Short mmCIF file of C-alpha atoms and ligand atoms in Angstrom, two decimals:
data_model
loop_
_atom_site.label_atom_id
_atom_site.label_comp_id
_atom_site.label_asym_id
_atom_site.label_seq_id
_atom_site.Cartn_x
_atom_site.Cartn_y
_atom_site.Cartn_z
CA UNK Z 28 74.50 -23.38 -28.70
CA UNK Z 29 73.41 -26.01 -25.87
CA UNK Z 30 73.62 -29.37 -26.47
CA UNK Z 31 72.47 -31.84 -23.68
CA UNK Z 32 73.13 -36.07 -23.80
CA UNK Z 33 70.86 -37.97 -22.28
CA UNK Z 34 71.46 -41.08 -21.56
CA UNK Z 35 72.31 -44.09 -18.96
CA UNK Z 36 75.63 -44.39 -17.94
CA UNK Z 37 77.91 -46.30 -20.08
CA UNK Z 38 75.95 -45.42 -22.83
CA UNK Z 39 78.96 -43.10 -24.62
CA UNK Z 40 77.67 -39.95 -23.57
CA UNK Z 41 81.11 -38.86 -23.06
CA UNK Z 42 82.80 -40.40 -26.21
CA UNK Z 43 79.92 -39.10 -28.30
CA UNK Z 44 80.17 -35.92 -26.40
CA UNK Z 45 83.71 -35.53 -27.49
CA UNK Z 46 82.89 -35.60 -30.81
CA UNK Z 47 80.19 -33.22 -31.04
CA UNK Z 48 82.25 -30.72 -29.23
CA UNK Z 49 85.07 -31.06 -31.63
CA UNK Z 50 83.28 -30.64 -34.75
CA UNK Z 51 80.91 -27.53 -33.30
CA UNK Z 52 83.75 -26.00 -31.27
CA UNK Z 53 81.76 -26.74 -27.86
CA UNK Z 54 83.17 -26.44 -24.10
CA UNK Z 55 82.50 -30.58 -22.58
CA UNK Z 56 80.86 -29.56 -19.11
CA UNK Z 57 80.94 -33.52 -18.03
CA UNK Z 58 79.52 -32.99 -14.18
CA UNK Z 59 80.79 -36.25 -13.35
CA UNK Z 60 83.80 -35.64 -14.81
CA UNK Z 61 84.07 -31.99 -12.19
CA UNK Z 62 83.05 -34.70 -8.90
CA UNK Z 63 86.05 -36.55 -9.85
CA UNK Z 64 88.25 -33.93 -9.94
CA UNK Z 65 87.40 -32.83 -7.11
CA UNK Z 66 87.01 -35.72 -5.22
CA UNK Z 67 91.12 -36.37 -6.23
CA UNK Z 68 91.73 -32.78 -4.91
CA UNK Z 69 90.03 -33.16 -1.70
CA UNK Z 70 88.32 -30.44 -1.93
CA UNK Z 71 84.75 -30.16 0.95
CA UNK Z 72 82.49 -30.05 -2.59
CA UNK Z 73 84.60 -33.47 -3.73
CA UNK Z 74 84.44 -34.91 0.01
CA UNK Z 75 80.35 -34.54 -0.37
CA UNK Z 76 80.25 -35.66 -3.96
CA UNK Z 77 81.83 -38.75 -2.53
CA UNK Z 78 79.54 -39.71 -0.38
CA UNK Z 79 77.04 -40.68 -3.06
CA UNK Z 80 79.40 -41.36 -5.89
CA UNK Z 81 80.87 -44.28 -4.28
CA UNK Z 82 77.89 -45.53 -3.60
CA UNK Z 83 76.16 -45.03 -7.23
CA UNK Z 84 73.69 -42.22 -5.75
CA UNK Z 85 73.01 -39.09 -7.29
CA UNK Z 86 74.52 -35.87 -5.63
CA UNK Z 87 72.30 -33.73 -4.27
CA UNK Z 88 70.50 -31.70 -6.46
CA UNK Z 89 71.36 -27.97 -4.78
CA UNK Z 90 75.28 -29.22 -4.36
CA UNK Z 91 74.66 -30.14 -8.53
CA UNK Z 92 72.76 -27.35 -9.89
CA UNK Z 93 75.35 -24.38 -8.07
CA UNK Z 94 78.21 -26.02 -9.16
CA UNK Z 95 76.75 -26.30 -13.34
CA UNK Z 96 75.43 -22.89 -12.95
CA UNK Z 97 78.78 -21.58 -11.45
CA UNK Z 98 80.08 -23.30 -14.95
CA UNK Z 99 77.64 -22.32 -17.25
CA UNK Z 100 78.69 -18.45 -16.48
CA UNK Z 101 82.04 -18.92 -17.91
CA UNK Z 102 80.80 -20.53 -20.75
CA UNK Z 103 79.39 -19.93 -24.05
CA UNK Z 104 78.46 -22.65 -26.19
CA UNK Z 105 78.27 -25.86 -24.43
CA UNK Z 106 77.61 -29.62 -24.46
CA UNK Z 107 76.22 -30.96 -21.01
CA UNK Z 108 77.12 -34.64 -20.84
CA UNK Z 109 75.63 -36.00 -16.95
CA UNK Z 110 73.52 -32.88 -16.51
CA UNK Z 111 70.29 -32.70 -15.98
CA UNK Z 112 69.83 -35.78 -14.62
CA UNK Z 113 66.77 -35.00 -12.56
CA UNK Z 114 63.41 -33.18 -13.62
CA UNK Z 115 64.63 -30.53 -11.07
CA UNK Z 116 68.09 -29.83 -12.47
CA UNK Z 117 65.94 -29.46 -15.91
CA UNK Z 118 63.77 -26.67 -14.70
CA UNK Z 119 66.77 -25.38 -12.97
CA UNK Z 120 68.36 -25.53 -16.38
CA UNK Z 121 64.94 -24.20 -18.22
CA UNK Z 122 65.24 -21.36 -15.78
CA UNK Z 123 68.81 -20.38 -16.16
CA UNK Z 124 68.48 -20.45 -19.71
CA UNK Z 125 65.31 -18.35 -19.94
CA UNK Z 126 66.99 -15.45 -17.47
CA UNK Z 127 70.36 -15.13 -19.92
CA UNK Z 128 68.25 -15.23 -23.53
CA UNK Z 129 69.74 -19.21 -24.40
CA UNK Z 130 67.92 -22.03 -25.57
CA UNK Z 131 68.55 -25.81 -25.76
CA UNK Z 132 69.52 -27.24 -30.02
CA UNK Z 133 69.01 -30.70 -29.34
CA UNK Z 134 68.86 -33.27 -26.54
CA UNK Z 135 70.35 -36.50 -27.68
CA UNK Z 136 69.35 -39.57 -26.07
CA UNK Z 137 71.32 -42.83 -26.39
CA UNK Z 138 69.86 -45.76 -25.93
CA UNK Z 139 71.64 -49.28 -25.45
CA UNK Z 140 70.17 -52.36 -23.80
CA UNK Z 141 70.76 -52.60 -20.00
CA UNK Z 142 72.82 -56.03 -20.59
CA UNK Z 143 75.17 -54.13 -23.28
CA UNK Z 144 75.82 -51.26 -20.49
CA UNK Z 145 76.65 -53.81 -17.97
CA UNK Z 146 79.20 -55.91 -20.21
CA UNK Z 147 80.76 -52.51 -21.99
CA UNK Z 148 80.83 -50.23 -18.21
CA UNK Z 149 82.70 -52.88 -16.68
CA UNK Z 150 85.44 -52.85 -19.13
CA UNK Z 151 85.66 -48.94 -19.50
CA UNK Z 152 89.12 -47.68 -18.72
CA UNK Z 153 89.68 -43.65 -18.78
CA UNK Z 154 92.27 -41.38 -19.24
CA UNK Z 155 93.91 -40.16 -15.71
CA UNK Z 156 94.78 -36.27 -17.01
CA UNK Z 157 91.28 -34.47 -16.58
CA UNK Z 158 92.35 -32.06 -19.69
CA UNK Z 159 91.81 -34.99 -21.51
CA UNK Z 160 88.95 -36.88 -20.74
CA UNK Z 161 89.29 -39.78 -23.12
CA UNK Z 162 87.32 -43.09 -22.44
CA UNK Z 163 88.26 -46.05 -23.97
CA UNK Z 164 86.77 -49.97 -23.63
CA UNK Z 165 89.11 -52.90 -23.26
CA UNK Z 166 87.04 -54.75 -25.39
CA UNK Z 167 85.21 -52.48 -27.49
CA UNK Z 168 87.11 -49.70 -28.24
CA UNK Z 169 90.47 -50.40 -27.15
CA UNK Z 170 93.54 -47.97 -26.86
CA UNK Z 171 96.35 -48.53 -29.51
CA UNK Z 172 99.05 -49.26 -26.68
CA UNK Z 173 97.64 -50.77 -23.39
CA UNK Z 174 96.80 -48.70 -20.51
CA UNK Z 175 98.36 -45.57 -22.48
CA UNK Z 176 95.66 -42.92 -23.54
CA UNK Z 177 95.77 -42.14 -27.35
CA UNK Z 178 95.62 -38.54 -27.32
CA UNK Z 179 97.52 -37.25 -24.81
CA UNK Z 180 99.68 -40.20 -23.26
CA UNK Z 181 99.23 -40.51 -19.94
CA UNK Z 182 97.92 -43.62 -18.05
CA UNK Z 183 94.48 -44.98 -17.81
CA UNK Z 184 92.76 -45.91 -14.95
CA UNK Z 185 89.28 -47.50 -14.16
CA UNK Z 186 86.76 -45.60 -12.41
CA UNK Z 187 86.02 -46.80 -8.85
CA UNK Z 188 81.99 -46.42 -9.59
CA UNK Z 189 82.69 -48.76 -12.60
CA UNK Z 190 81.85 -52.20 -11.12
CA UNK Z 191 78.97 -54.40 -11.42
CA UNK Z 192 77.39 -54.01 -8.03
CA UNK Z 193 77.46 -50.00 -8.73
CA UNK Z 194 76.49 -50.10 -11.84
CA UNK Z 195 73.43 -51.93 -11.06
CA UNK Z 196 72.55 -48.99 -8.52
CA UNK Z 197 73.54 -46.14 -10.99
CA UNK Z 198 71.57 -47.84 -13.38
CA UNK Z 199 68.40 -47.50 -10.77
CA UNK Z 200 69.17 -44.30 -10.31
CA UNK Z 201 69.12 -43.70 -13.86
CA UNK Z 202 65.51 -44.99 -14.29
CA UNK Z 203 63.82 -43.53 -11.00
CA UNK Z 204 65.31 -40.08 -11.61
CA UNK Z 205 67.03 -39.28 -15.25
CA UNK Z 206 64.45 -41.54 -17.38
CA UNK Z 207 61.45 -38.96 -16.71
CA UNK Z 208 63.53 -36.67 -18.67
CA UNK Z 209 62.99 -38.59 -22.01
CA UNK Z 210 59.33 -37.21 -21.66
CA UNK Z 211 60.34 -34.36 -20.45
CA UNK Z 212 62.19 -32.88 -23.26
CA UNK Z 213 59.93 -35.12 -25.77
CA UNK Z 214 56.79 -32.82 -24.78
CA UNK Z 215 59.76 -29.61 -25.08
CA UNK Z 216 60.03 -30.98 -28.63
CA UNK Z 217 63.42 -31.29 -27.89
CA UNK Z 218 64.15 -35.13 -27.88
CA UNK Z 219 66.26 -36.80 -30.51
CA UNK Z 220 66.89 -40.66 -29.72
CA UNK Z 221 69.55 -42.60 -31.05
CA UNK Z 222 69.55 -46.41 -30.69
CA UNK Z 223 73.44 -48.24 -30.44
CA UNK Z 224 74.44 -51.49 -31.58
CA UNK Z 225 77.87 -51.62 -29.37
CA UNK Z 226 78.52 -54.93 -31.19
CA UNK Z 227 79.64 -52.61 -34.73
CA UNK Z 228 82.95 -52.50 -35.37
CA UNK Z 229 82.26 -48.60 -35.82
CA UNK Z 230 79.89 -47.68 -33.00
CA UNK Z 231 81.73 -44.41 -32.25
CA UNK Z 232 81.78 -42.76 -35.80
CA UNK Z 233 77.91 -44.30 -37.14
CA UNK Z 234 76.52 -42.98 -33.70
CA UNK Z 235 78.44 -39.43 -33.89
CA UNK Z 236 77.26 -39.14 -37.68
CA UNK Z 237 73.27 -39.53 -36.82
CA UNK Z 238 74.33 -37.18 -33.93
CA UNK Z 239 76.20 -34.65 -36.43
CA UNK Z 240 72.95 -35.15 -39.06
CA UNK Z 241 70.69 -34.29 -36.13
CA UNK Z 242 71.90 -31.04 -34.72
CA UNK Z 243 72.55 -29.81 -38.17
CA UNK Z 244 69.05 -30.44 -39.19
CA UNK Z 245 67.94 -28.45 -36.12
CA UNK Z 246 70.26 -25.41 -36.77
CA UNK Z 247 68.93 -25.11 -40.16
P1 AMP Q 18 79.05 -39.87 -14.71
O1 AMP Q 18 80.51 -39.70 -14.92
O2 AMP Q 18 78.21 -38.90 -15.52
O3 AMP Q 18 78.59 -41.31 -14.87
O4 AMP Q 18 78.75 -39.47 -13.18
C1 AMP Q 18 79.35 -40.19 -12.12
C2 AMP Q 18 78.59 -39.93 -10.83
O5 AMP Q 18 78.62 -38.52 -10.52
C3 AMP Q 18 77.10 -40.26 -10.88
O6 AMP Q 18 76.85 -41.64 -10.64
C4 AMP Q 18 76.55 -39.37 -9.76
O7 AMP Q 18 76.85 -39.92 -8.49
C5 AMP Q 18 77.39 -38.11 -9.92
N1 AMP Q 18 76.74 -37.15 -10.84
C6 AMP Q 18 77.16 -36.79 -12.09
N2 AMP Q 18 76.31 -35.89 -12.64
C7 AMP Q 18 75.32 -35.70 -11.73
C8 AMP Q 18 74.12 -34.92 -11.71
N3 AMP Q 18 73.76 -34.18 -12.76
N4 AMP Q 18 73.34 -34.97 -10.60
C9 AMP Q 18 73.69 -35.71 -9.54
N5 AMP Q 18 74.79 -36.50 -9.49
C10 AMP Q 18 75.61 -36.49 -10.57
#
């Protein structure tokens, strides 16, 4: 099964993601979750990731698609949360699929107003240990202790990209090159949008249940 969220950032692609995954049993392939890592390691694909991550800009699309498809390989059923993010990393994706017999369940758009993404982004904290992967708002969705991660314990941190003068480019990026995708996968017949209130005391667990009602409606 292949689950993809579409979405801007900030919108709780990740959080959502989490949730999905748990309750189908999915691998989280996050790709901007993998730039991190490797960007803390050092390593030359982390050192070129960082070139445009600090400055809100997409990574190249060649750099992107080898490193998913490297992933994908070792991977059965998976949710991609940051990828495809371009209408060439789709094809890419389209093709990949095609050649190994796989198709795409669902692609779950999340849609919050720009001003919400601003406000909630700029008070998203995550969890340090990348097993983990937890995101958490200071606001919103806070953790039960402060700066301690819920599931696993270990500190959170904010994300360097996470401030309002990169957010405002990530979130041009996001409608120059990831928005064409809502058509894209609309005219695959593929599209499922969800619209967020992130003023609900219960964003998370309303959102993940239209998410939860949605794939199961397409797997039956
Ligand atoms: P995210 O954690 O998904 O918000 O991604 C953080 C940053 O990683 C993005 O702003 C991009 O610079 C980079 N990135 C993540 N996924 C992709 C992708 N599919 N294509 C290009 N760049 C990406």
């Amino acid at each position: 099964m292949y689950i993809i969220m579409l979405g801007a950032p900030g919108t709780g692609k990740g959080t959502i993601g989490n949730e999905i995954c748990e309750k189908y049993n999915l691998t989280h392939l996050a790709t901007g979750d993998i730039f991190r890592d490797e960007i803390k390691r050092e390593t030359p694909l982390g050192k070129k990731a960082n070139e445009y991550i600090s400055k809100g800009e997409l990574v190249p699309d060649e750099v992107t698609i080898a490193m998913v498809e490297g992933k994908l390989n070792e991977m059965k059923d998976v949710l991609l949360d940051g990828f495809p993010r371009t209408i060439a990393q789709a094809e890419a994706l389209k093709e990949y699929l095609n050649k190994n017999n796989k198709n795409i369940t669902a692609v779950i758009n999340l849609n919050v107003p720009d001003e919400d993404i601003i406000k909630r982004t700029s008070s998203r904290v995550i969890c340090s240990n990348k097993e983990c992967g937890a995101s958490y708002n200071t606001i919103f969705m806070p953790p039960k202790v402060e700066g301690i991660c819920d599931k696993c314990g270990s500190p959170l941190i904010k994300r360097k990209d996470d401030n309002p003068e990169t957010i405002k480019e990530r979130l041009n990026v996001y409608y120059k090159n990831t928005q064409p995708l809502i058509d894209y996968y609309e005219k695959e017949g593929l599209l499922e949008s969800i619209d967020i209130n992130i003023y609900l005391e219960n964003t998370k667990e309303v959102t993940t249940e239209k998410a939860i009602k949605i794939i199961d409606g397409r797997l039956n």
